[in-house]
Short mmCIF file of C-alpha atoms in Angstrom, two decimals:
data_model
loop_
_atom_site.label_atom_id
_atom_site.label_comp_id
_atom_site.label_asym_id
_atom_site.label_seq_id
_atom_site.Cartn_x
_atom_site.Cartn_y
_atom_site.Cartn_z
CA MET A 1 77.78 134.55 109.91
CA GLN A 2 76.16 136.95 112.36
CA VAL A 3 72.88 138.86 112.27
CA PHE A 4 73.53 142.37 110.96
CA ASP A 5 70.12 143.95 111.57
CA LYS A 6 67.34 142.63 113.81
CA LYS A 7 64.42 144.31 112.08
CA ARG A 8 62.17 141.26 111.70
CA CYS A 9 60.59 141.35 108.27
CA ILE A 10 57.62 139.25 107.26
CA ILE A 11 59.43 138.80 103.95
CA GLY A 12 62.66 140.75 103.54
CA GLU A 13 62.94 141.30 99.79
CA GLY A 14 64.52 143.32 97.01
CA PRO A 15 67.85 144.33 98.60
CA ILE A 16 69.54 146.98 96.47
CA TRP A 17 72.49 149.30 97.01
CA ASN A 18 71.85 153.02 96.54
CA ASP A 19 75.26 154.35 95.58
CA LYS A 20 74.26 158.02 95.84
CA GLU A 21 72.97 157.70 99.38
CA LYS A 22 75.36 154.90 100.43
CA LEU A 23 72.41 152.96 101.83
CA LEU A 24 71.06 149.44 101.54
CA TYR A 25 67.39 149.54 100.62
CA PHE A 26 65.10 146.53 101.04
CA THR A 27 61.41 145.90 101.54
CA ASN A 28 59.42 144.30 104.28
CA ALA A 29 57.06 142.77 101.75
CA MET A 30 53.63 142.10 103.26
CA GLY A 31 54.69 144.40 106.11
CA ARG A 32 54.18 147.44 103.88
CA GLU A 33 57.54 149.00 104.73
CA ILE A 34 60.61 150.17 102.85
CA CYS A 35 63.79 149.86 104.91
CA MET A 36 66.95 151.97 104.49
CA LEU A 37 70.00 150.62 106.30
CA ASN A 38 73.35 152.35 106.73
CA ILE A 39 75.71 149.39 106.69
CA TYR A 40 78.52 151.46 108.24
CA THR A 41 76.66 152.91 111.23
CA LYS A 42 73.89 150.27 111.35
CA GLU A 43 71.29 153.04 111.49
CA LEU A 44 67.96 151.81 110.14
CA LYS A 45 65.13 154.00 108.86
CA VAL A 46 61.74 152.52 108.02
CA ARG A 47 59.24 154.14 105.67
CA PRO A 48 55.64 152.92 105.88
CA VAL A 49 53.88 152.53 102.52
CA LYS A 50 50.24 152.06 101.62
CA THR A 51 50.52 148.67 99.92
CA ASP A 52 52.93 145.74 99.64
CA VAL A 53 56.20 146.44 97.83
CA ALA A 54 58.08 143.45 96.40
CA ALA A 55 61.14 145.12 94.87
CA ILE A 56 62.89 148.45 94.45
CA ALA A 57 64.88 150.21 91.73
CA PHE A 58 66.04 153.77 91.09
CA ASP A 59 66.08 156.16 88.16
CA LYS A 60 68.97 158.44 87.14
CA ASN A 61 67.54 161.18 89.36
CA ASN A 62 67.52 158.83 92.35
CA ARG A 63 63.76 158.54 92.42
CA LEU A 64 62.35 155.39 93.97
CA ILE A 65 60.69 152.82 91.68
CA VAL A 66 58.52 150.16 93.31
CA SER A 67 56.83 146.96 92.13
CA ARG A 68 53.42 146.48 93.72
CA PRO A 69 50.33 144.29 93.30
CA ASP A 70 48.88 146.93 90.97
CA GLY A 71 52.00 147.51 88.84
CA VAL A 72 55.26 149.45 88.72
CA PHE A 73 55.45 153.12 89.69
CA ILE A 74 57.70 155.93 90.82
CA LEU A 75 56.95 156.49 94.50
CA ASN A 76 57.37 160.14 95.40
CA GLU A 77 58.40 161.48 98.81
CA ASP A 78 54.79 162.52 99.51
CA ASP A 79 53.59 158.96 98.75
CA THR A 80 51.98 159.94 95.45
CA LEU A 81 52.59 157.67 92.46
CA GLU A 82 53.90 158.56 89.01
CA GLU A 83 53.10 156.25 86.11
CA LEU A 84 55.89 154.72 84.05
CA TYR A 85 53.51 153.36 81.41
CA ASP A 86 49.84 153.57 80.47
CA THR A 87 48.24 151.59 83.29
CA ALA A 88 44.86 151.64 81.54
CA LYS A 89 46.40 149.82 78.59
CA HIS A 90 48.83 147.53 80.43
CA ASN A 91 47.46 145.75 83.50
CA ILE A 92 50.59 144.48 85.28
CA LEU A 93 49.13 142.59 88.22
CA TYR A 94 50.95 141.08 91.22
CA ALA A 95 54.33 142.58 90.25
CA ASN A 96 57.13 140.73 92.00
CA ASP A 97 60.91 140.78 91.52
CA MET A 98 62.22 143.69 89.45
CA LYS A 99 65.55 145.10 88.27
CA VAL A 100 66.81 147.64 85.77
CA GLY A 101 68.78 145.98 82.97
CA PRO A 102 72.04 147.06 81.30
CA ASP A 103 69.94 148.62 78.52
CA GLY A 104 68.21 150.95 80.99
CA ARG A 105 64.85 149.18 80.76
CA ILE A 106 62.92 147.95 83.76
CA TYR A 107 62.42 144.17 83.91
CA VAL A 108 59.64 142.98 86.19
CA GLY A 109 57.94 139.63 86.68
CA THR A 110 54.50 138.85 88.03
CA GLN A 111 52.80 136.11 90.00
CA SER A 112 50.04 134.10 88.37
CA GLY A 113 46.40 134.32 89.32
CA LYS A 114 46.61 130.64 90.21
CA ARG A 115 49.33 131.24 92.78
CA LYS A 116 47.50 134.24 94.22
CA GLY A 117 44.35 132.13 94.52
CA VAL A 118 42.21 134.45 92.42
CA SER A 119 41.92 132.22 89.33
CA THR A 120 43.07 128.91 87.87
CA LYS A 121 45.29 130.65 85.30
CA THR A 122 49.04 130.21 85.02
CA ASP A 123 49.35 133.72 83.64
CA GLY A 124 52.46 135.15 85.30
CA LYS A 125 54.66 137.14 82.93
CA LEU A 126 58.03 138.80 82.58
CA TYR A 127 57.73 142.34 81.23
CA SER A 128 60.13 145.04 80.12
CA ILE A 129 59.31 148.75 80.38
CA ASP A 130 61.38 151.27 78.46
CA LYS A 131 61.97 154.98 79.10
CA ASP A 132 59.08 155.97 76.82
CA GLY A 133 56.56 153.74 78.58
CA ASN A 134 56.54 150.95 76.01
CA VAL A 135 55.69 147.61 77.62
CA ARG A 136 56.72 144.25 76.17
CA VAL A 137 55.94 140.71 77.37
CA LEU A 138 59.14 138.64 77.26
CA LEU A 139 57.95 135.44 78.97
CA ASN A 140 54.48 134.04 79.48
CA ASN A 141 52.72 131.22 81.36
CA LEU A 142 54.78 131.68 84.54
CA ILE A 143 53.68 130.72 88.04
CA LEU A 144 56.04 132.91 90.07
CA SER A 145 58.49 135.07 88.15
CA ASN A 146 61.41 135.73 90.45
CA GLY A 147 65.19 136.24 90.44
CA LEU A 148 66.68 137.93 87.39
CA GLU A 149 70.22 139.00 86.50
CA TRP A 150 72.62 139.66 83.62
CA SER A 151 76.07 138.27 82.85
CA VAL A 152 79.14 140.46 83.31
CA ASN A 153 79.45 140.99 79.54
CA GLU A 154 75.71 141.79 79.42
CA LYS A 155 75.07 139.19 76.70
CA ARG A 156 73.23 136.65 78.86
CA PHE A 157 70.12 136.95 81.02
CA TYR A 158 69.17 134.64 83.90
CA HIS A 159 65.64 134.18 85.21
CA THR A 160 63.63 131.77 87.31
CA ASP A 161 60.03 130.78 87.69
CA SER A 162 60.46 129.78 91.34
CA ASP A 163 57.77 127.11 91.23
CA THR A 164 59.85 125.15 88.70
CA GLY A 165 63.03 125.31 90.77
CA ILE A 166 64.99 126.05 87.59
CA ILE A 167 67.16 128.99 86.53
CA LYS A 168 67.19 129.41 82.76
CA GLU A 169 69.79 131.20 80.64
CA TYR A 170 68.78 133.45 77.74
CA TYR A 171 70.66 135.32 75.06
CA PHE A 172 70.19 139.03 75.71
CA ASP A 173 70.23 141.74 73.03
CA LYS A 174 71.15 145.00 74.74
CA THR A 175 70.01 147.09 71.76
CA ASN A 176 66.38 145.97 71.78
CA GLY A 177 65.97 144.11 75.08
CA LYS A 178 64.91 140.86 73.45
CA ILE A 179 65.75 137.49 75.00
CA SER A 180 65.91 133.94 73.61
CA PHE A 181 66.50 130.70 75.50
CA THR A 182 70.01 129.27 75.10
CA GLY A 183 68.86 125.77 76.03
CA ARG A 184 70.93 125.84 79.23
CA GLN A 185 69.44 125.68 82.71
CA VAL A 186 70.22 124.53 86.24
CA LYS A 187 68.04 123.04 88.96
CA VAL A 188 68.19 124.98 92.25
CA ILE A 189 65.82 123.75 94.93
CA GLY A 190 64.15 126.65 96.72
CA VAL A 191 65.37 129.23 94.20
CA ASP A 192 64.30 132.77 95.03
CA GLY A 193 66.10 136.08 94.49
CA PHE A 194 69.68 136.14 93.21
CA THR A 195 72.59 138.33 92.19
CA ILE A 196 75.81 137.88 90.19
CA ASP A 197 79.48 138.43 90.99
CA LYS A 198 82.22 139.69 88.70
CA ASN A 199 83.27 136.10 87.95
CA ASP A 200 79.83 135.32 86.48
CA ASN A 201 78.71 133.25 89.44
CA LEU A 202 75.11 133.57 90.54
CA LEU A 203 74.53 133.82 94.30
CA VAL A 204 71.07 132.36 94.87
CA ALA A 205 68.86 132.62 97.96
CA CYS A 206 67.20 129.25 98.57
CA TRP A 207 63.87 129.74 100.31
CA GLY A 208 63.37 127.32 103.18
CA TYR A 209 66.83 125.74 102.93
CA GLY A 210 68.99 128.10 104.99
CA HIS A 211 71.69 128.73 102.43
CA ILE A 212 72.93 130.76 99.49
CA CYS A 213 74.14 128.57 96.65
CA LYS A 214 76.75 129.58 94.10
CA VAL A 215 76.04 128.71 90.47
CA ASP A 216 78.89 128.78 87.95
CA THR A 217 77.14 130.11 84.83
CA LYS A 218 79.94 128.89 82.55
CA ALA A 219 79.06 125.31 83.46
CA MET A 220 75.52 126.00 84.74
CA GLN A 221 76.30 123.97 87.84
CA ILE A 222 76.07 124.55 91.58
CA THR A 223 79.61 124.72 92.96
CA SER A 224 79.14 125.54 96.66
CA TYR A 225 76.77 126.53 99.45
CA MET A 226 77.01 129.26 102.09
CA GLN A 227 74.99 128.52 105.19
CA ILE A 228 72.74 131.23 106.65
CA PRO A 229 71.63 131.14 110.32
CA ALA A 230 68.02 131.61 109.21
CA LYS A 231 65.92 129.07 107.35
CA ILE A 232 64.25 131.33 104.79
CA PRO A 233 66.71 133.46 102.80
CA ALA A 234 64.63 135.38 100.26
CA SER A 235 67.12 137.43 98.27
CA CYS A 236 70.67 138.78 98.18
CA SER A 237 72.69 141.52 96.53
CA PHE A 238 76.13 143.08 96.62
CA VAL A 239 76.46 146.32 98.55
CA GLY A 240 79.06 148.75 99.89
CA GLU A 241 81.66 151.15 98.56
CA LYS A 242 83.66 148.29 97.01
CA MET A 243 80.63 146.11 96.28
CA ASP A 244 82.29 143.27 98.17
CA LEU A 245 79.63 142.80 100.85
CA LEU A 246 76.71 140.45 100.32
CA ALA A 247 73.41 141.59 101.85
CA ILE A 248 70.97 138.76 102.53
CA THR A 249 67.34 139.32 103.41
CA THR A 250 65.24 136.60 105.05
CA ALA A 251 61.61 135.90 105.89
CA SER A 252 59.64 135.12 109.03
CA TYR A 253 56.52 134.26 107.05
CA LYS A 254 54.98 131.13 108.63
CA ALA A 255 58.30 130.50 110.41
CA ASP A 256 58.56 128.62 113.70
CA LEU A 257 60.52 131.18 115.72
CA SER A 258 61.35 128.60 118.38
CA ASN A 259 63.44 126.79 115.74
CA ASP A 260 64.34 129.78 113.57
CA GLU A 261 65.15 132.63 115.92
CA ASN A 262 66.77 134.76 113.19
CA ALA A 263 63.83 134.52 110.79
CA GLY A 264 63.23 137.83 109.02
CA PHE A 265 66.54 139.39 110.02
CA THR A 266 69.13 140.81 107.60
CA PHE A 267 72.72 139.62 107.17
CA VAL A 268 75.71 141.35 105.58
CA GLU A 269 78.75 139.18 104.85
CA LYS A 270 82.21 140.22 103.61
CA MET A 271 83.05 138.32 100.43
CA SER A 272 86.35 137.57 98.67
CA PHE A 273 84.90 138.73 95.36
CA GLU A 274 82.92 141.74 94.16
CA GLY A 275 79.55 142.30 92.57
CA ARG A 276 78.21 144.92 90.19
CA ARG A 277 76.51 148.22 90.98
CA PRO A 278 72.81 148.29 90.08
CA TYR A 279 71.74 149.80 86.80
CA VAL A 280 69.43 152.83 86.87
CA PHE A 281 66.36 153.70 84.84
CA ASN A 282 66.29 156.70 82.49
CA LYS A 283 62.68 157.85 82.14
CA SER A 284 61.53 160.22 79.42
CA LYS A 285 59.98 163.44 80.70
CA ASN A 286 56.51 162.62 79.45
CA ILE A 287 54.75 159.25 79.30
#
């Protein structure tokens, strides 16, 4: 596997394919940048932003949705923010990984005050936000809410609290967005961001371990590993016209560059199987 783009991110996060623009978006989290990469020409554009951005999504009008330390917002071209919910009522702090679900809701997890060093509380949460601005807490008492994904038939939901090193499976009700634990889980050391292929295998970035592991969700077992020539893969997603390319973002955060020369770079690998196009958010006109 070769380096695809040598933009060195502090933490490359939130890779997502924009099908309308035919671009790979990802964030340089902590670097306060949003990156837009043409995987066919290798042209990279970088947009500076005013605060850290952990993850990206899009609405049906192709507007950019960002998760930030102060919540989840639409980020306009002029850098102004548009609220998706009543931020005075719902204080979504330290927003981390985020995706739109098959029901059109936004699903976003947060880091705990304990992990951020601002309190002793294990108060990370997983939220959903619907098109009318209704906010629901789905999971509580998390340390670091991270990777999240849905099964191909959209009846299962997968989520990790990275500090536990466990991916849990939940029943998912597409009509109301509710989840309930199936009792099945799998241990993945270093688990960070992940995606799913059309065979219901999770592809999981393993922070600090230099590989992507494949988890068969039918058996909830790791079946193989794909080595990455960088020690800190942070996330991955399927991209491209056929959704058969795997984009992998990595981190240089606290890396020893003498032993990890590709830290923070981005990789794009041709796969023998396809993934799924990202879902988009459908916001009501007034919130």
